[in-house]
Coordinates of C-alpha atoms in Angstrom, one line a residue:
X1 CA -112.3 306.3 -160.1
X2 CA -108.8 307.3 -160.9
X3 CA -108.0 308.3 -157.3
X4 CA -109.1 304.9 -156.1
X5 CA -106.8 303.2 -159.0
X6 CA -103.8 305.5 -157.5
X7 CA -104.9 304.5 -154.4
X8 CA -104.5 300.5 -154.8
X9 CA -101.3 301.3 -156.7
X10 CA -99.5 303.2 -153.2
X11 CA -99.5 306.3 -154.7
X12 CA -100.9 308.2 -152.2
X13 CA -100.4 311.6 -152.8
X14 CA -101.5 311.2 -156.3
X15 CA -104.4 310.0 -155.5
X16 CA -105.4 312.7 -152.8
X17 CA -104.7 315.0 -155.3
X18 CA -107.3 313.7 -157.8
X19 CA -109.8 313.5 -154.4
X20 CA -109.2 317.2 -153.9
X21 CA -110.1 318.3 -157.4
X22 CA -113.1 316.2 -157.2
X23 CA -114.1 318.1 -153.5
X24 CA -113.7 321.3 -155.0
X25 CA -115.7 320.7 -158.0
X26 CA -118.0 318.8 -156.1
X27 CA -118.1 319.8 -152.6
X28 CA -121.6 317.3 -151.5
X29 CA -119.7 313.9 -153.0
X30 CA -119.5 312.4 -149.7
X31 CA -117.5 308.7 -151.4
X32 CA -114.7 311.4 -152.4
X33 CA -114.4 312.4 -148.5
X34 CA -114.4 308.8 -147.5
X35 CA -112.2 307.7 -149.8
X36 CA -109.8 310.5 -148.6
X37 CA -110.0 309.4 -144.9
X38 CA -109.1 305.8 -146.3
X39 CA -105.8 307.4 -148.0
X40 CA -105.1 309.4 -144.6
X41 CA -105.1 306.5 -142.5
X42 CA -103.3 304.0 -144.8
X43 CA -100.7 306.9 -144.2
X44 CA -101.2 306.8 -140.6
X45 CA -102.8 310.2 -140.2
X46 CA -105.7 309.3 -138.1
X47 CA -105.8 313.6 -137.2
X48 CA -106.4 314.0 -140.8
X49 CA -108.8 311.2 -141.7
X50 CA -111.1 311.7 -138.5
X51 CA -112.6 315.4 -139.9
X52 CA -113.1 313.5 -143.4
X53 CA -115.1 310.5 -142.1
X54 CA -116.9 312.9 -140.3
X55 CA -118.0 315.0 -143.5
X56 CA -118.6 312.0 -145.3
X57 CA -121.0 310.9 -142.5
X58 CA -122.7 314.3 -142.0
X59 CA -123.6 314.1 -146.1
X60 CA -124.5 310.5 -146.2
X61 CA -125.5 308.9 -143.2
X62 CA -124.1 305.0 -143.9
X63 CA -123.5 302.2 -141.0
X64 CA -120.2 301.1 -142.8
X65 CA -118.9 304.5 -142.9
X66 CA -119.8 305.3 -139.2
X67 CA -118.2 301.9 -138.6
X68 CA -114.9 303.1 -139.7
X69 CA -115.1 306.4 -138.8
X70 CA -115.8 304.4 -134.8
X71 CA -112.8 302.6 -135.8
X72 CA -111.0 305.6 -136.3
X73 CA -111.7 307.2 -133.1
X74 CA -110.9 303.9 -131.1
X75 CA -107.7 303.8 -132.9
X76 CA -106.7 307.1 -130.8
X77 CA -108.3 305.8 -127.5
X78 CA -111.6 308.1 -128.5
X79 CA -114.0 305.5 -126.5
X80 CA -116.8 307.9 -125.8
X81 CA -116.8 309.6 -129.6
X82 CA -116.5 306.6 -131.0
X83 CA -119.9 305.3 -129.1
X84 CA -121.9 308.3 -130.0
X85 CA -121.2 307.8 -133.9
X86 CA -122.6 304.7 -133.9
X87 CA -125.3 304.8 -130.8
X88 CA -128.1 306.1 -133.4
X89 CA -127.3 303.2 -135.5
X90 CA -127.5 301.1 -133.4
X91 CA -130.9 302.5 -131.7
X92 CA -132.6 302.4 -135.5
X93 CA -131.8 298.8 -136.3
X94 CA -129.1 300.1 -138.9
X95 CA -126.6 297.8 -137.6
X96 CA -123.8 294.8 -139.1
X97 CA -121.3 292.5 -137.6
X98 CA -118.7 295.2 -137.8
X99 CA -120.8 297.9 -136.4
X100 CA -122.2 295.6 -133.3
X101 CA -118.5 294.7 -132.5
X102 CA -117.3 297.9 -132.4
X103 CA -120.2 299.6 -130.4
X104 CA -119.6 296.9 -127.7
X105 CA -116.4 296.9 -127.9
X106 CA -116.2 301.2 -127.5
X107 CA -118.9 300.7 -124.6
X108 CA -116.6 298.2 -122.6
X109 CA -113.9 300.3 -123.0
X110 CA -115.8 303.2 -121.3
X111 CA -116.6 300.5 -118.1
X112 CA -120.2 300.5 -119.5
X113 CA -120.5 296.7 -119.7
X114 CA -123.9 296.1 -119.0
X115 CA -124.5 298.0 -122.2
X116 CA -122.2 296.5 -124.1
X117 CA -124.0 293.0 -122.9
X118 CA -126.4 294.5 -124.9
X119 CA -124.6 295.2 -128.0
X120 CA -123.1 292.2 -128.1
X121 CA -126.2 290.1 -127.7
X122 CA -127.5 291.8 -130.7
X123 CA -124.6 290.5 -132.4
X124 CA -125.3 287.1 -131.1
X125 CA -128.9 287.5 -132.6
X126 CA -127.6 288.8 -135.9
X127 CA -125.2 285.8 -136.2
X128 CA -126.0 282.8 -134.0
X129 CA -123.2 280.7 -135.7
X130 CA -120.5 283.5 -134.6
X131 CA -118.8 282.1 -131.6
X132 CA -116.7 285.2 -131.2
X133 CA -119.5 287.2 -130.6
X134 CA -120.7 284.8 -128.0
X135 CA -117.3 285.2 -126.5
X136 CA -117.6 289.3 -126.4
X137 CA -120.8 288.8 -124.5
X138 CA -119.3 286.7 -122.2
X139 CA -116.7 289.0 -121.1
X140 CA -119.3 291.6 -120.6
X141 CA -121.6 289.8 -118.9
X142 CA -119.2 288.7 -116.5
X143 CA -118.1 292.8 -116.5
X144 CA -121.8 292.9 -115.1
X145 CA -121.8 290.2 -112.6
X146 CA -123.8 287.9 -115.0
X147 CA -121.3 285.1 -114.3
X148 CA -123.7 282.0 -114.6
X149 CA -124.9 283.4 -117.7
X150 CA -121.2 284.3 -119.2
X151 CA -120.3 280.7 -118.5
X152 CA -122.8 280.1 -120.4
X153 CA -122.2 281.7 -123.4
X154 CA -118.4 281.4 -123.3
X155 CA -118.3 277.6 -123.0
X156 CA -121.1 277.9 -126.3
X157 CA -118.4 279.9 -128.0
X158 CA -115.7 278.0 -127.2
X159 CA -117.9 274.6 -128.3
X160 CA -118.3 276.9 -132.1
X161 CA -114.2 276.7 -132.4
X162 CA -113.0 279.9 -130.6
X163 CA -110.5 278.1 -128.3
X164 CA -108.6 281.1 -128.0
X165 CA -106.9 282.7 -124.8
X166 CA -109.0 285.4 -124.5
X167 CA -112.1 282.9 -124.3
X168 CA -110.2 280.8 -121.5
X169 CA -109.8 283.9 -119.6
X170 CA -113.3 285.4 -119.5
X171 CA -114.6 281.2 -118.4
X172 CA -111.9 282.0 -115.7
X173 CA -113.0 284.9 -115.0
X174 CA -116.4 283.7 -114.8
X175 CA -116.1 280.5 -112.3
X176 CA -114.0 282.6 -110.4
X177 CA -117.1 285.0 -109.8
X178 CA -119.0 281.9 -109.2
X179 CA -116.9 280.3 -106.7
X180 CA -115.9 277.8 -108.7
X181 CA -112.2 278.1 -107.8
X182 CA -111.0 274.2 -109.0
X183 CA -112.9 274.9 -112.2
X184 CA -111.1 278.0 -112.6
X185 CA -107.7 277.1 -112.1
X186 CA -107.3 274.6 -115.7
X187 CA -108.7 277.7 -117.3
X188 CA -106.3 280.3 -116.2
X189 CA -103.6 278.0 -116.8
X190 CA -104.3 277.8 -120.4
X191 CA -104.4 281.1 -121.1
X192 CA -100.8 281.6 -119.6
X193 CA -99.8 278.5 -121.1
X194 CA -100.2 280.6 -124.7
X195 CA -100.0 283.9 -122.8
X196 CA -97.3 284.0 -120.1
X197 CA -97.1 287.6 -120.0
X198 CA -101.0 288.2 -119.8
X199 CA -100.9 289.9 -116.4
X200 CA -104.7 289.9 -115.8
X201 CA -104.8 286.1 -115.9
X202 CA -101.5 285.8 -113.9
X203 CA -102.8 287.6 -111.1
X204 CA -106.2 285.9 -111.0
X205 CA -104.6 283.0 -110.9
X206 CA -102.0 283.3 -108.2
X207 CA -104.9 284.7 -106.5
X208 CA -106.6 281.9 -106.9
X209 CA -104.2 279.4 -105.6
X210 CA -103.6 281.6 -102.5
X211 CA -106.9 281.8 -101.4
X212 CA -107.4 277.7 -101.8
X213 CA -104.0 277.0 -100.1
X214 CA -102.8 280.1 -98.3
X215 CA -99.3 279.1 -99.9
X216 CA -97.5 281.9 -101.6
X217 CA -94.6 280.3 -103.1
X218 CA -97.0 277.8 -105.2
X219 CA -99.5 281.0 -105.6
X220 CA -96.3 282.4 -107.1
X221 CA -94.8 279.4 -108.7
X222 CA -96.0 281.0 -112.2
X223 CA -95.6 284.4 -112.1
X224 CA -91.9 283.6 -111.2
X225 CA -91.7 281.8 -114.6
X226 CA -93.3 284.4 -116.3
X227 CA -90.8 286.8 -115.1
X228 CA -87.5 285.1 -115.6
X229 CA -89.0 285.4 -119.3
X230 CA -89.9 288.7 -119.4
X231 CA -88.0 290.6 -116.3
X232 CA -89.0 293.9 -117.1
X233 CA -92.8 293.3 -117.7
X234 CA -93.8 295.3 -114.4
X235 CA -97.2 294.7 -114.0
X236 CA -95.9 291.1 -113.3
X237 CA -93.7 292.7 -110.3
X238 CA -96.4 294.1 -109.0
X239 CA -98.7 291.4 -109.1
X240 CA -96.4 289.0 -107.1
X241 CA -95.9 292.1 -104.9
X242 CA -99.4 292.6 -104.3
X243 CA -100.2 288.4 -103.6
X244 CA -96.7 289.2 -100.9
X245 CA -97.7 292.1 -99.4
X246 CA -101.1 290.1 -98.7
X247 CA -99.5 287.5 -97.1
X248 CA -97.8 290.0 -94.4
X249 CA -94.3 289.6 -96.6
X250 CA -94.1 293.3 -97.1
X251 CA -90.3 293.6 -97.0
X252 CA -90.2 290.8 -99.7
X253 CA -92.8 292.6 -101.9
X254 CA -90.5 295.7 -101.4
X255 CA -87.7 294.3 -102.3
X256 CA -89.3 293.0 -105.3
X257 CA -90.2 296.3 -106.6
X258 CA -87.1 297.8 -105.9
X259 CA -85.1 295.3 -108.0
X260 CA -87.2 296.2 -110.9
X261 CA -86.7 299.3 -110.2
X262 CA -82.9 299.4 -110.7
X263 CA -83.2 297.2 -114.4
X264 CA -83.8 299.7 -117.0
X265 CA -87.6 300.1 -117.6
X266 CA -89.5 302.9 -119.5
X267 CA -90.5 305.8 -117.3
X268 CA -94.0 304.5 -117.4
X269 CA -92.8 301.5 -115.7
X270 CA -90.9 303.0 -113.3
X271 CA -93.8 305.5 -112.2
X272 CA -96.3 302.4 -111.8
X273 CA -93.6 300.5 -109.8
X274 CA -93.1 303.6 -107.3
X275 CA -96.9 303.9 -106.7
X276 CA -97.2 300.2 -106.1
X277 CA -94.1 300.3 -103.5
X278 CA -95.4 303.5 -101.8
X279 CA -98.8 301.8 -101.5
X280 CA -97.5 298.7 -100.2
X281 CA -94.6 300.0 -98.0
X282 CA -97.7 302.7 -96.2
X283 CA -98.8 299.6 -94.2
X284 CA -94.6 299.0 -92.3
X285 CA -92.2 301.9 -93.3
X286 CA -94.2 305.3 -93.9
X287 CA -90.3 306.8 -94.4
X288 CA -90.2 304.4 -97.8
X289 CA -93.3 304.9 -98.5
X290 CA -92.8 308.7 -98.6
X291 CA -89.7 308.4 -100.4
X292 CA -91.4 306.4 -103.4
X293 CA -94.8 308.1 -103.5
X294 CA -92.1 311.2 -104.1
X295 CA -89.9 309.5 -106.7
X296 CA -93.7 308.9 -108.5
X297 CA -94.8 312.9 -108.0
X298 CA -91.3 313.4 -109.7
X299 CA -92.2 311.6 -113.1
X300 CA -95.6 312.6 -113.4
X301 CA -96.5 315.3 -110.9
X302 CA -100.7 315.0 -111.3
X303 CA -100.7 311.4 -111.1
X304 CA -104.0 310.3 -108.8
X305 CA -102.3 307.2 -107.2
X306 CA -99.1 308.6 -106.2
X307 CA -100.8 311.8 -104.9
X308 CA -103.4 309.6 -102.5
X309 CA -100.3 307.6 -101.7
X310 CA -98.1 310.5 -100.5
X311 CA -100.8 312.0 -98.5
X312 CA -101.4 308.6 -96.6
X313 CA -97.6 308.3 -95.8
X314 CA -97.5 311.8 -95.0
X315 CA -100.1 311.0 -92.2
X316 CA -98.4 307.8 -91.1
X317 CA -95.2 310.2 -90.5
X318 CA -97.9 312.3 -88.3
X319 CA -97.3 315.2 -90.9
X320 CA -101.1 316.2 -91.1
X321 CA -100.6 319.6 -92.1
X322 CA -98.8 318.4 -95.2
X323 CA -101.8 315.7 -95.4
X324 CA -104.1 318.0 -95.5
X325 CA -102.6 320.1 -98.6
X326 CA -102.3 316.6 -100.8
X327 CA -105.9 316.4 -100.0
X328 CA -106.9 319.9 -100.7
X329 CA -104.9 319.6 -104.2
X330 CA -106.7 316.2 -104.5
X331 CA -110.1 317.8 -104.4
X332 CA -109.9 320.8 -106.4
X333 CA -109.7 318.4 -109.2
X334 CA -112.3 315.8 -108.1
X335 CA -114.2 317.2 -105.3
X336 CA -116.2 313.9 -104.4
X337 CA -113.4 311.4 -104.7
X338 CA -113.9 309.3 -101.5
X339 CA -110.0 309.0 -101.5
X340 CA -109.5 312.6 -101.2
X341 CA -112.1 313.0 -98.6
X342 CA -111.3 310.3 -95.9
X343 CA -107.8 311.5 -96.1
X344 CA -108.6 315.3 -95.7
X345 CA -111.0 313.7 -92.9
X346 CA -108.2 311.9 -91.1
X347 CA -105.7 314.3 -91.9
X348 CA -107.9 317.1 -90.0
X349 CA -108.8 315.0 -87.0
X350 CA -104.7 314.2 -86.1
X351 CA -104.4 318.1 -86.7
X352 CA -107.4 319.3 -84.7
X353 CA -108.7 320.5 -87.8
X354 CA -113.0 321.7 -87.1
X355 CA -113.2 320.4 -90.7
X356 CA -113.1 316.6 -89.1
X357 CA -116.3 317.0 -87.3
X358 CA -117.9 317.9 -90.1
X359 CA -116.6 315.2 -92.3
X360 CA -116.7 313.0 -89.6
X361 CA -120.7 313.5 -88.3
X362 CA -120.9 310.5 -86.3
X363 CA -124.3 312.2 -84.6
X364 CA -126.6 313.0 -88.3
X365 CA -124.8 310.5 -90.5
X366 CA -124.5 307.4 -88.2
X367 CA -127.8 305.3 -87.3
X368 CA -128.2 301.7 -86.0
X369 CA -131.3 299.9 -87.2
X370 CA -132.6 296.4 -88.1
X371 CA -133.2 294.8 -91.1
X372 CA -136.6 294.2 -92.3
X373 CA -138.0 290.7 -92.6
X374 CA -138.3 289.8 -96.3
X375 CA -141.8 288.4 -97.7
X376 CA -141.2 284.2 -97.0
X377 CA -140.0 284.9 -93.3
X378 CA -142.1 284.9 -90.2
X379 CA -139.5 286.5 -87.8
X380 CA -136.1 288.3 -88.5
X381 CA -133.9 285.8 -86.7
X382 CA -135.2 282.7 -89.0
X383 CA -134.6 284.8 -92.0
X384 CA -130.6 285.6 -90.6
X385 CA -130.9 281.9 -90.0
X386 CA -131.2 280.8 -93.6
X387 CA -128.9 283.6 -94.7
X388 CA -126.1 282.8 -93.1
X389 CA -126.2 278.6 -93.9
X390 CA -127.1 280.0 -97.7
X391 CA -123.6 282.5 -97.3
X392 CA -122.0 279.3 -95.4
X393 CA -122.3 277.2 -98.1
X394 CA -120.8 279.9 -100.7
X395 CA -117.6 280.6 -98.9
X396 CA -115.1 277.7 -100.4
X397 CA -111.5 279.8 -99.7
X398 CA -109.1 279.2 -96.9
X399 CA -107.1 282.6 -97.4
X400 CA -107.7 286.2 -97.4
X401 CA -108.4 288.2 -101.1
X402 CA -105.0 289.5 -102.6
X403 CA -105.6 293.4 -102.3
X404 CA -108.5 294.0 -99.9
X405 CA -109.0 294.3 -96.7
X406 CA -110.1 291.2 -95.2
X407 CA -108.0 289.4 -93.3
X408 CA -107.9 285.9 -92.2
X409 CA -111.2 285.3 -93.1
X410 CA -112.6 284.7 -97.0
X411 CA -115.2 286.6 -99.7
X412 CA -117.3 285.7 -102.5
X413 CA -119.0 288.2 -105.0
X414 CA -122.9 288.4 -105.0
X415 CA -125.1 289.0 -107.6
X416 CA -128.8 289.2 -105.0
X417 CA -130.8 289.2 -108.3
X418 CA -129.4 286.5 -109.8
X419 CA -128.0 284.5 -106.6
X420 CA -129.5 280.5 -106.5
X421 CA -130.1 280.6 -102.8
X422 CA -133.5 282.1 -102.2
X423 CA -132.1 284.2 -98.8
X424 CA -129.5 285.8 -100.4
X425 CA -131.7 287.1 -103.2
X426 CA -134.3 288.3 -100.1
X427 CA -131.5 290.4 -98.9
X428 CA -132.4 293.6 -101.0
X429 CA -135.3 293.5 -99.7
X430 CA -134.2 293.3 -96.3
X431 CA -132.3 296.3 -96.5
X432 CA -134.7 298.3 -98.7
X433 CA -136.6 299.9 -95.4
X434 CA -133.6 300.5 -93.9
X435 CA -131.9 302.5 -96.6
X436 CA -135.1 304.5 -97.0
X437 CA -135.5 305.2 -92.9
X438 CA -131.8 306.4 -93.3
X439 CA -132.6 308.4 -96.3
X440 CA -135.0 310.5 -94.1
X441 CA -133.5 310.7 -91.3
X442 CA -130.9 312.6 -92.8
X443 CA -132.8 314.8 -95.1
X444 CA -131.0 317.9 -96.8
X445 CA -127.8 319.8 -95.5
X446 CA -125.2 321.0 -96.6

């Protein structure tokens, strides 16, 4: 009690003092080791109250203090810890608002959105009237592909009050994945109306005026504005750069990243803004390109995009000896990375490299087939028929994706369980016979 006393009063050492004598006397008091993490990270000694929460948990297994030992661990970018503290929880029922948010919110962090879908749909369960819940299962639900459904929910929570930027973003986000790019395009605009340097929902948006009008200077128009605000936000430079380079403007984009370049930005910056002009500068001057991708390698000498980036330039030079070294380094680290492997693949084949042929087995790992008719079709060719008006119908662009590598043509995202159209939800079962045929006509090797 006195600790806690010296505690609300700021005197922090006092009080960890008094916690001390208390853990010495009695070592199985798990409040004193929680109230001792409280103390260290008031001080902002996160190291210190981590192993504290932790003892406090392992003596007294509570969902508040797993709670804030997760929030602990999240504080110092601990995603995966932070989900395994409070997964059992969570799996028992022993679960609050606080907990829920947090387990979601450590899951999406790890890329694991469908199971944070989950989490926060508990949430939503716990607490219908909580609209910011509805919102966190919006975002992962569109994270999943679930876009119909995370319009769903998002417009519910912004209907409960939360009119926040976040919430415009994930229903832009969301319409987007539908198609729905004139829907979209009032919702991206608020959130950079609020947010102007919320990068995300620039470059969504300038993508989504490109694709409907193919015109980069009004796909631009707001990015530009964002920029003469905040000139030395790079991700912004490299967004407009990206929607540029896209449009076949690659000397523009270049120069773009160059200027930023030169203004004084923290060596983070500066590395992301040399990987962004090496990758865009591979596709008309491999010499730049080189030159950056080794002005990236100088600041931060393991970084994965720069590496795959000097090794591409290296073999758009012709240098596929030197290729070949980038990728060997690539893949002693990450030995499946399909980056790594197409370039040692390509790198070998220009050197005459026996490797190619075995990356490369166009004989074993190559086989033409047709699809299966799906149950509701009475030949192939009808089926094909009603897929392509149902994919016809879908396809509402007039330009290319920013970043991919479609050209002159346009691309919506799928979901085939989910999809309205009754062919395009056939389609996994069209393929299903073919994937297994290939399956075992390959077999085992090495």
């Amino acid at each position: 009690m006195l600790a806690v006393c010296l505690f609300e009063t700021g005197n922090l050492a006092d009080a960890q003092r008094e916690l001390q004598t208390v853990i010495e006397q009695e070592p199985h008091r798990a409040p004193a080791y929680a109230m001792s993490g409280r103390i260290f990270l008031s001080s902002g000694e996160i190291d210190s109250a981590i192993p504290m929460f932790r003892h406090a948990l392992d003596l007294s297994p509570d969902p508040a203090l797993a709670a804030t030992l997760a929030r602990a661990l999240l504080m110092q970018a601990r995603a995966q810890q932070a989900a395994e503290v409070l997964a059992p929880f969570v799996q028992t029922g022993k679960v609050s608002r606080e907990l829920l948010l947090l387990y979601g919110h450590a899951l999406m962090t790890l890329g694991r959105a469908e199971e944070a879908a989950l989490a926060f749909d508990a949430l939503v369960r716990l607490s219908p009237g909580d609209g910011e819940a509805k919102v966190r299962l919006a975002a992962a639900l569109s994270d999943s592909g679930r876009h119909v459904e995370a319009e769903e929910r998002v417009r519910e929570g912004i209907a409960q009050g939360v009119a926040t930027p976040e919430a415009y973003f994930v229903l832009g986000r969301s319409l987007m994945g539908q198609s729905k790019l004139v829907e979209a395009e009032p919702a991206l605009r608020r959130v950079i109306r609020s947010r102007p340097d919320h990068v995300t929902a620039q470059a969504n948006l300038s993508e989504l005026i490109w694709m409907r009008s193919g015109d980069v200077a009004d796909a631009s128009r707001e990015i530009d504005a964002a920029l003469r605000l905040h000139p030395r936000l790079s991700q912004l430079r490299i967004a407009k750069a990206n929607l540029l380079a896209s449009a076949g403007k690659h000397e523009e984009a270049l120069q773009l990243m160059e200027e930023g370049m030169a203004s004084k930005v923290a060596p983070s910056q500066l590395l992301q803004l040399h990987v962004a002009a090496a990758q865009i500068a591979i596709e008309t001057d491999a010499t730049r390109a080189i030159h950056h991708a080794r002005s990236a390698l100088e600041l931060d000498p393991g970084h994965w995009l720069a590496l795959s980036a000097y090794g591409d330039a290296l073999l758009a030079q012709g240098h596929a000896n030197q290729a070949i070294k980038v990728a060997t380094r690539m893949l002693e680290s990450a030995p499946y990375d399909g980056r790594a492997i197409a370039l040692l693949a390509s790198a070998a084949r220009m050197a005459g490299d026996a490797r190619h042929r075995e990356l490369f087995d166009y004989e074993d790992l190559v086989l033409t087939q047709l699809l299966d008719t799906p149950p509701g079709w009475t030949t192939l060719a009808g089926y094909l028929s009603d897929l392509a008006e149902a994919l016809q119908r879908l396809h509402s662009a007039n330009a290319h994706p920013v970043g991919q590598s479609l050209r002159q043509g346009s691309q919506v995202e799928l979901d085939l369980e989910r999809a309205p159209e009754p062919a395009i939800r056939s389609f996994a079962s069209a393929i299903e016979g073919p994937i297994h045929r290939y399956m075992a006509h390959v077999g085992t090797g090495s």
